[in-house]
């Protein structure tokens, strides 16, 4: 497929097949990485725009939602990725929106302790924009857009992104761009 074919085939809605697990940057008392459970709902819009809603869960079966994160922005195509024929390097930049919704009272309480400055009181079920603001829980600095150096690969009607680094590093630099594929998204 050409790049234009890939861009056209991506248009529309994609979602997680099942709850996913990833390594987080947080560690357990024994030094092992804490698991991070989530579901993704991804929409590719015309003009290389995207929307991504990620729901984080307390449990591996996705029964107890903890928080919902919503970002909207642009995709920048950076060329072929060597993981598989047709894979592409893509930079995702949340340059239009970034919102957080705590879905458990306990998580809202945590946010009120670690991310209170510049925000209304965090409450379960209440969405707040963190766009353009500092937000320590995800490492955002004021005035900076969230960005990830990622990849996309279409195969067998599924959309693959890059697998998270096993040591918990984010995709915050070109050197940290993923080198493997993660669980795919299916058409919604």
Coordinates of N, CA and C in Angstrom, one line a residue:
X1 N 0.8 -1.2 0.0 CA 0.0 0.0 0.0 C 0.9 1.2 0.0
X2 N 0.4 2.3 -0.7 CA 1.1 3.5 -0.7 C 0.8 4.3 0.6
X3 N 1.5 5.3 0.9 CA 1.2 6.1 2.1 C -0.3 6.7 2.0
X4 N -0.6 7.1 0.8 CA -2.0 7.6 0.6 C -3.0 6.6 0.8
X5 N -2.8 5.3 0.4 CA -3.7 4.2 0.6 C -3.8 3.9 2.1
X6 N -2.7 4.0 2.8 CA -2.7 3.7 4.3 C -3.5 4.8 5.0
X7 N -3.3 6.1 4.6 CA -4.0 7.2 5.2 C -5.5 7.1 5.0
X8 N -5.9 6.7 3.8 CA -7.3 6.5 3.5 C -7.9 5.3 4.2
X9 N -7.2 4.2 4.3 CA -7.7 3.0 5.0 C -7.8 3.2 6.5
X10 N -7.1 4.1 7.1 CA -7.2 4.4 8.5 C -8.4 5.2 8.9
X11 N -9.0 5.9 8.0 CA -10.1 6.8 8.3 C -11.2 6.0 9.0
X12 N -11.8 6.5 10.0 CA -12.9 5.9 10.7 C -12.6 5.6 12.2
X13 N -13.4 4.7 12.7 CA -13.3 4.4 14.2 C -12.7 3.0 14.4
X14 N -11.8 3.0 15.4 CA -11.1 1.8 15.8 C -11.3 1.6 17.3
X15 N -11.3 0.4 17.8 CA -11.4 0.2 19.3 C -10.6 -1.1 19.7
X16 N -10.3 -1.1 21.0 CA -9.6 -2.3 21.6 C -10.5 -3.5 21.4
X17 N -9.9 -4.6 21.2 CA -10.6 -5.9 21.1 C -11.0 -6.4 22.4
X18 N -10.2 -6.1 23.4 CA -10.4 -6.5 24.8 C -9.5 -5.6 25.7
X19 N -9.7 -5.7 27.0 CA -8.8 -4.8 27.9 C -7.4 -5.2 27.6
X20 N -6.5 -4.2 27.6 CA -5.1 -4.3 27.3 C -4.3 -4.1 28.6
X21 N -3.1 -4.6 28.6 CA -2.2 -4.4 29.7 C -0.9 -3.8 29.2
X22 N -0.4 -2.8 29.9 CA 0.9 -2.2 29.5 C 1.7 -2.0 30.8
X23 N 3.0 -1.9 30.6 CA 3.8 -1.5 31.8 C 3.7 0.0 32.0
X24 N 3.5 0.4 33.3 CA 3.4 1.8 33.6 C 4.8 2.3 34.0
X25 N 4.9 3.6 34.2 CA 6.2 4.1 34.7 C 6.3 4.0 36.2
X26 N 5.2 3.6 36.9 CA 5.2 3.5 38.3 C 5.6 2.1 38.7
X27 N 6.3 2.0 39.9 CA 6.8 0.7 40.4 C 6.2 0.2 41.6
X28 N 6.1 -1.1 41.8 CA 5.7 -1.7 43.0 C 6.8 -1.6 44.0
X29 N 6.5 -1.9 45.3 CA 7.6 -1.8 46.3 C 8.8 -2.7 46.0
X30 N 8.6 -3.8 45.3 CA 9.7 -4.7 45.0 C 10.5 -4.2 43.7
X31 N 10.1 -3.1 43.1 CA 10.8 -2.6 42.0 C 10.3 -3.0 40.6
X32 N 9.3 -3.9 40.6 CA 8.7 -4.3 39.3 C 7.7 -3.2 38.9
X33 N 7.5 -3.1 37.6 CA 6.6 -2.1 37.1 C 5.2 -2.5 37.4
X34 N 4.4 -1.5 37.7 CA 2.9 -1.8 37.9 C 2.3 -1.9 36.6
X35 N 1.3 -2.8 36.5 CA 0.6 -3.0 35.2 C -0.4 -1.8 35.1
X36 N -0.7 -1.5 33.8 CA -1.6 -0.4 33.4 C -2.7 -1.0 32.5
X37 N -3.9 -1.1 33.0 CA -5.0 -1.7 32.2 C -5.8 -0.6 31.5
X38 N -6.2 -0.9 30.2 CA -6.9 0.1 29.5 C -7.7 -0.4 28.3
X39 N -8.5 0.4 27.8 CA -9.2 0.2 26.5 C -9.0 1.5 25.7
X40 N -8.8 1.3 24.4 CA -8.6 2.5 23.5 C -9.8 2.6 22.5
X41 N -10.2 3.8 22.2 CA -11.2 4.2 21.2 C -10.6 5.3 20.4
X42 N -10.3 4.9 19.1 CA -9.5 5.8 18.3 C -10.2 6.1 17.0
X43 N -10.3 7.4 16.7 CA -10.9 7.8 15.4 C -9.9 8.6 14.6
X44 N -9.8 8.2 13.3 CA -9.0 9.0 12.4 C -9.9 9.8 11.5
X45 N -9.7 11.1 11.5 CA -10.5 12.1 10.8 C -9.7 12.6 9.5
X46 N -10.4 13.1 8.6 CA -9.7 13.7 7.4 C -8.7 14.8 7.9
X47 N -7.7 15.0 7.0 CA -6.7 16.0 7.3 C -5.7 15.6 8.3
X48 N -5.5 14.3 8.4 CA -4.5 13.7 9.4 C -4.8 14.1 10.8
X49 N -6.1 14.2 11.1 CA -6.5 14.5 12.5 C -7.0 13.2 13.2
X50 N -6.9 13.2 14.5 CA -7.3 12.0 15.3 C -8.0 12.4 16.6
X51 N -8.7 11.5 17.1 CA -9.3 11.6 18.5 C -9.0 10.3 19.2
X52 N -8.5 10.3 20.4 CA -8.3 9.1 21.1 C -8.8 9.2 22.5
X53 N -9.7 8.2 22.9 CA -10.2 8.1 24.3 C -9.6 6.9 24.9
X54 N -8.9 7.0 26.0 CA -8.3 5.9 26.7 C -9.0 5.8 28.1
X55 N -9.6 4.6 28.3 CA -10.2 4.4 29.6 C -9.3 3.5 30.4
X56 N -8.8 3.9 31.6 CA -7.9 3.1 32.4 C -8.8 2.4 33.4
X57 N -8.4 1.2 33.7 CA -9.1 0.3 34.7 C -8.2 -0.1 35.8
X58 N -8.9 -0.4 36.9 CA -8.2 -0.9 38.1 C -7.8 -2.4 37.9
X59 N -8.7 -3.1 37.2 CA -8.5 -4.6 37.1 C -8.2 -5.0 35.7
X60 N -7.7 -6.2 35.5 CA -7.3 -6.7 34.2 C -8.5 -7.0 33.3
X61 N -9.7 -7.2 33.8 CA -10.9 -7.5 33.0 C -11.7 -6.3 32.6
X62 N -11.2 -5.1 32.9 CA -11.9 -3.9 32.5 C -13.3 -3.7 33.1
X63 N -13.4 -4.1 34.4 CA -14.7 -4.0 35.1 C -14.9 -2.8 35.9
X64 N -13.7 -2.2 36.4 CA -13.7 -1.1 37.3 C -13.0 0.0 36.7
X65 N -13.7 1.0 36.0 CA -13.0 2.1 35.4 C -12.4 3.1 36.4
X66 N -11.2 3.5 36.1 CA -10.5 4.4 37.0 C -10.5 5.8 36.5
X67 N -10.2 6.0 35.2 CA -10.1 7.3 34.6 C -10.3 7.2 33.1
X68 N -10.7 8.4 32.5 CA -10.8 8.4 31.1 C -9.9 9.6 30.6
X69 N -9.1 9.4 29.6 CA -8.3 10.5 29.0 C -8.8 10.6 27.6
X70 N -8.9 11.9 27.1 CA -9.3 12.2 25.8 C -8.3 13.2 25.2
X71 N -7.8 12.8 24.0 CA -6.9 13.8 23.3 C -7.4 13.9 21.9
X72 N -7.1 15.1 21.3 CA -7.4 15.3 19.9 C -6.3 16.1 19.3
X73 N -5.9 15.7 18.1 CA -4.8 16.5 17.5 C -4.5 16.0 16.1
X74 N -3.2 16.0 15.7 CA -2.8 15.7 14.4 C -1.7 14.6 14.3
X75 N -1.7 13.9 13.2 CA -0.8 12.9 12.9 C 0.2 13.4 11.9
X76 N 1.5 13.2 12.1 CA 2.6 13.6 11.2 C 3.3 12.4 10.8
X77 N 3.3 12.1 9.5 CA 3.9 10.9 8.9 C 5.4 11.2 8.7
X78 N 6.2 10.2 9.2 CA 7.7 10.4 9.2 C 8.4 9.4 8.4
X79 N 7.7 8.5 7.6 CA 8.4 7.6 6.7 C 8.2 6.1 7.2
X80 N 8.7 5.2 6.5 CA 8.6 3.8 6.7 C 9.2 3.4 8.0
X81 N 8.6 2.4 8.7 CA 9.2 1.8 9.9 C 9.6 0.4 9.6
X82 N 10.7 0.0 10.0 CA 11.3 -1.4 9.6 C 10.6 -2.6 10.3
X83 N 9.6 -2.4 11.2 CA 9.0 -3.5 11.9 C 8.3 -4.5 10.9
X84 N 7.7 -3.9 9.9 CA 6.9 -4.8 8.9 C 6.7 -4.0 7.6
X85 N 6.7 -4.7 6.5 CA 6.4 -3.9 5.2 C 5.1 -3.2 5.3
X86 N 5.2 -1.9 5.0 CA 4.0 -1.0 5.1 C 3.8 -0.3 6.4
X87 N 4.6 -0.7 7.4 CA 4.5 0.1 8.7 C 5.0 1.5 8.5
X88 N 4.5 2.4 9.2 CA 4.9 3.8 9.1 C 5.1 4.4 10.4
X89 N 6.2 5.3 10.5 CA 6.5 6.1 11.7 C 5.4 7.2 11.6
X90 N 4.8 7.4 12.8 CA 3.8 8.5 12.9 C 4.0 9.2 14.2
X91 N 4.0 10.5 14.2 CA 4.1 11.3 15.4 C 2.6 11.8 15.7
X92 N 2.1 11.5 16.9 CA 0.8 11.9 17.3 C 1.0 13.1 18.2
X93 N 0.4 14.3 17.9 CA 0.5 15.5 18.7 C -0.9 15.9 19.1
X94 N -1.1 16.0 20.4 CA -2.4 16.4 21.0 C -2.4 17.9 21.0
X95 N -2.6 18.5 19.8 CA -2.6 20.0 19.7 C -3.9 20.7 19.6
X96 N -5.0 19.9 19.9 CA -6.3 20.5 19.9 C -7.1 20.3 21.3
X97 N -6.8 19.2 21.9 CA -7.5 18.9 23.2 C -6.8 17.9 24.0
X98 N -6.9 18.0 25.3 CA -6.5 17.0 26.3 C -7.3 17.1 27.5
X99 N -8.1 16.1 27.8 CA -9.0 16.1 28.9 C -8.9 14.9 29.8
X100 N -9.1 15.0 31.1 CA -9.1 14.0 32.1 C -10.4 13.9 32.8
X101 N -10.9 12.7 33.0 CA -12.1 12.5 33.8 C -11.8 11.4 34.8
X102 N -11.7 11.7 36.1 CA -11.6 10.6 37.1 C -12.9 9.9 37.2
X103 N -12.9 8.6 37.3 CA -14.1 7.8 37.3 C -14.3 7.1 38.7
X104 N -13.4 7.3 39.6 CA -13.5 6.7 40.9 C -13.2 7.8 41.9
X105 N -14.0 7.9 43.0 CA -13.8 9.0 44.0 C -12.3 9.0 44.6
X106 N -11.8 7.8 44.8 CA -10.4 7.7 45.3 C -9.4 8.3 44.3
X107 N -9.6 8.1 43.0 CA -8.7 8.7 42.1 C -8.8 10.2 42.0
X108 N -10.0 10.7 42.1 CA -10.3 12.1 42.2 C -9.5 12.7 43.4
X109 N -9.6 12.0 44.5 CA -8.9 12.4 45.8 C -7.3 12.5 45.5
X110 N -6.8 11.5 44.8 CA -5.4 11.5 44.5 C -5.0 12.7 43.6
X111 N -5.9 13.0 42.6 CA -5.6 14.1 41.7 C -5.7 15.5 42.5
X112 N -6.6 15.5 43.5 CA -6.7 16.7 44.3 C -5.4 16.9 45.2
X113 N -4.6 15.9 45.4 CA -3.4 16.0 46.2 C -2.2 16.3 45.2
X114 N -2.2 15.7 44.0 CA -1.0 15.8 43.2 C -1.2 16.8 42.0
X115 N -2.4 17.1 41.7 CA -2.7 18.0 40.5 C -3.8 19.0 40.8
X116 N -3.7 19.7 41.9 CA -4.7 20.6 42.3 C -4.5 22.0 41.7
X117 N -3.2 22.4 41.7 CA -2.9 23.8 41.3 C -3.3 24.1 39.8
X118 N -4.2 25.1 39.6 CA -4.6 25.5 38.3 C -5.9 24.7 37.9
X119 N -6.5 23.9 38.7 CA -7.7 23.1 38.4 C -8.7 23.3 39.4
X120 N -10.0 23.2 39.0 CA -11.1 23.1 39.9 C -10.9 21.8 40.7
X121 N -11.7 21.7 41.8 CA -11.6 20.4 42.6 C -12.0 19.3 41.7
X122 N -11.1 18.2 41.7 CA -11.3 17.0 40.9 C -12.5 16.2 41.6
X123 N -13.4 15.8 40.8 CA -14.6 15.0 41.3 C -14.8 13.9 40.3
X124 N -15.2 12.8 40.8 CA -15.5 11.6 40.0 C -16.6 11.9 39.0
X125 N -16.3 11.6 37.7 CA -17.3 11.8 36.7 C -17.2 13.2 36.0
X126 N -16.4 14.1 36.6 CA -16.3 15.5 36.1 C -15.0 15.6 35.3
X127 N -15.2 16.1 34.0 CA -14.1 16.2 33.1 C -13.4 17.6 33.2
X128 N -12.1 17.6 33.2 CA -11.4 18.9 33.2 C -10.4 18.9 32.0
X129 N -10.2 20.0 31.4 CA -9.2 20.2 30.4 C -7.8 20.4 31.0
X130 N -6.9 19.6 30.6 CA -5.5 19.9 31.0 C -4.7 20.4 29.9
X131 N -5.3 20.8 28.8 CA -4.7 21.2 27.6 C -3.9 22.5 27.8
X132 N -2.6 22.5 27.5 CA -1.8 23.6 27.7 C -1.3 23.9 29.1
X133 N -1.7 23.1 30.1 CA -1.4 23.3 31.5 C -0.4 22.2 32.0
X134 N 0.2 22.5 33.1 CA 1.0 21.5 33.8 C 0.1 20.4 34.4
X135 N 0.5 19.2 34.2 CA -0.2 18.1 34.8 C 0.7 17.0 35.1
X136 N 1.2 17.0 36.3 CA 2.3 16.0 36.7 C 2.0 14.6 36.5
X137 N 0.8 14.1 36.7 CA 0.5 12.6 36.6 C 0.9 12.1 35.2
X138 N 0.9 12.9 34.2 CA 1.3 12.4 32.9 C 2.5 13.1 32.3
X139 N 3.1 14.0 33.1 CA 4.3 14.6 32.8 C 4.2 15.8 31.8
X140 N 3.0 16.4 31.8 CA 2.8 17.6 30.9 C 3.3 18.9 31.6
X141 N 4.0 19.7 30.8 CA 4.5 21.0 31.2 C 3.6 22.0 30.6
X142 N 3.4 23.1 31.3 CA 2.5 24.2 30.8 C 3.1 24.7 29.4
X143 N 2.1 24.9 28.5 CA 2.5 25.4 27.2 C 3.0 24.4 26.2
X144 N 3.1 23.2 26.6 CA 3.6 22.1 25.7 C 2.5 21.1 25.3
X145 N 2.5 20.7 24.1 CA 1.5 19.7 23.7 C 2.1 18.3 23.9
X146 N 1.2 17.4 24.3 CA 1.6 16.0 24.4 C 1.9 15.5 23.1
X147 N 3.0 14.7 23.0 CA 3.4 14.1 21.7 C 4.0 12.7 21.9
X148 N 3.7 11.8 21.0 CA 4.3 10.5 21.0 C 4.9 10.2 19.6
X149 N 6.1 9.6 19.6 CA 6.7 9.1 18.4 C 6.3 7.6 18.4
X150 N 5.4 7.3 17.5 CA 4.8 6.0 17.5 C 4.9 5.4 16.1
X151 N 4.1 4.4 15.8 CA 4.1 3.7 14.5 C 2.7 3.3 14.2
X152 N 2.3 3.1 13.0 CA 1.0 2.4 12.6 C 1.3 1.4 11.6
X153 N 0.5 0.3 11.7 CA 0.6 -0.8 10.7 C -0.7 -1.4 10.5
X154 N -1.2 -1.5 9.3 CA -2.5 -2.1 9.0 C -2.2 -3.5 8.4
X155 N -2.9 -4.5 9.0 CA -2.8 -5.9 8.5 C -4.0 -6.7 8.9
X156 N -4.6 -7.4 7.9 CA -5.7 -8.3 8.2 C -6.9 -7.5 8.8
X157 N -7.1 -6.3 8.3 CA -8.2 -5.5 8.8 C -8.0 -5.0 10.2
X158 N -6.8 -5.0 10.8 CA -6.6 -4.6 12.1 C -5.5 -3.4 12.1
X159 N -5.6 -2.6 13.1 CA -4.7 -1.5 13.2 C -3.8 -1.7 14.4
X160 N -2.5 -1.8 14.1 CA -1.5 -2.0 15.1 C -0.7 -0.6 15.4
X161 N -0.4 -0.4 16.6 CA 0.5 0.7 17.0 C 1.7 0.0 17.6
X162 N 2.6 0.8 18.1 CA 3.8 0.3 18.7 C 3.6 -0.2 20.1
X163 N 4.2 -1.3 20.4 CA 4.1 -1.9 21.8 C 4.9 -1.0 22.7
X164 N 4.4 -0.8 23.9 CA 5.1 0.0 24.9 C 6.4 -0.6 25.3
X165 N 7.4 0.3 25.6 CA 8.7 -0.2 26.0 C 8.5 -1.0 27.4
X166 N 9.1 -2.1 27.5 CA 8.9 -3.0 28.6 C 9.5 -2.4 29.9
X167 N 10.3 -1.4 29.8 CA 10.8 -0.7 31.0 C 10.0 0.5 31.4
X168 N 8.8 0.7 30.7 CA 7.9 1.8 31.1 C 8.2 3.1 30.4
X169 N 9.3 3.2 29.7 CA 9.6 4.5 29.0 C 8.5 4.8 28.0
X170 N 8.2 6.1 27.9 CA 7.2 6.6 27.0 C 7.8 6.7 25.6
X171 N 7.0 7.1 24.7 CA 7.5 7.4 23.3 C 7.8 8.8 23.1
X172 N 8.5 9.4 24.0 CA 8.8 10.9 24.1 C 9.9 11.4 23.3
X173 N 10.7 10.5 22.7 CA 11.8 10.9 21.8 C 11.9 9.9 20.6
X174 N 12.5 10.3 19.6 CA 12.7 9.4 18.4 C 13.4 8.1 18.9
X175 N 14.4 8.2 19.8 CA 15.1 7.1 20.3 C 14.2 6.1 21.0
X176 N 13.1 6.6 21.6 CA 12.1 5.7 22.3 C 11.0 5.3 21.4
X177 N 11.0 5.6 20.1 CA 10.0 5.1 19.2 C 9.9 3.6 19.3
X178 N 8.7 3.0 19.3 CA 8.6 1.6 19.5 C 9.3 0.8 18.4
X179 N 9.7 -0.4 18.7 CA 10.3 -1.3 17.8 C 9.5 -2.6 17.6
X180 N 8.3 -2.8 18.3 CA 7.5 -3.9 18.2 C 6.0 -3.5 18.1
X181 N 5.2 -4.4 17.8 CA 3.8 -4.2 17.7 C 3.0 -4.6 18.9
X182 N 1.9 -3.8 19.2 CA 1.1 -4.2 20.4 C -0.2 -4.8 19.9
X183 N -1.0 -5.1 20.9 CA -2.4 -5.7 20.6 C -3.1 -4.7 19.6
X184 N -3.7 -5.2 18.5 CA -4.3 -4.3 17.5 C -5.7 -3.8 18.0
X185 N -6.1 -2.8 17.2 CA -7.4 -2.2 17.3 C -8.2 -2.8 16.1
X186 N -9.5 -3.0 16.4 CA -10.4 -3.5 15.3 C -11.4 -2.4 14.9
X187 N -11.9 -2.5 13.7 CA -12.9 -1.5 13.3 C -14.1 -1.5 14.2
X188 N -14.6 -0.3 14.5 CA -15.7 -0.2 15.4 C -17.0 -0.3 14.6

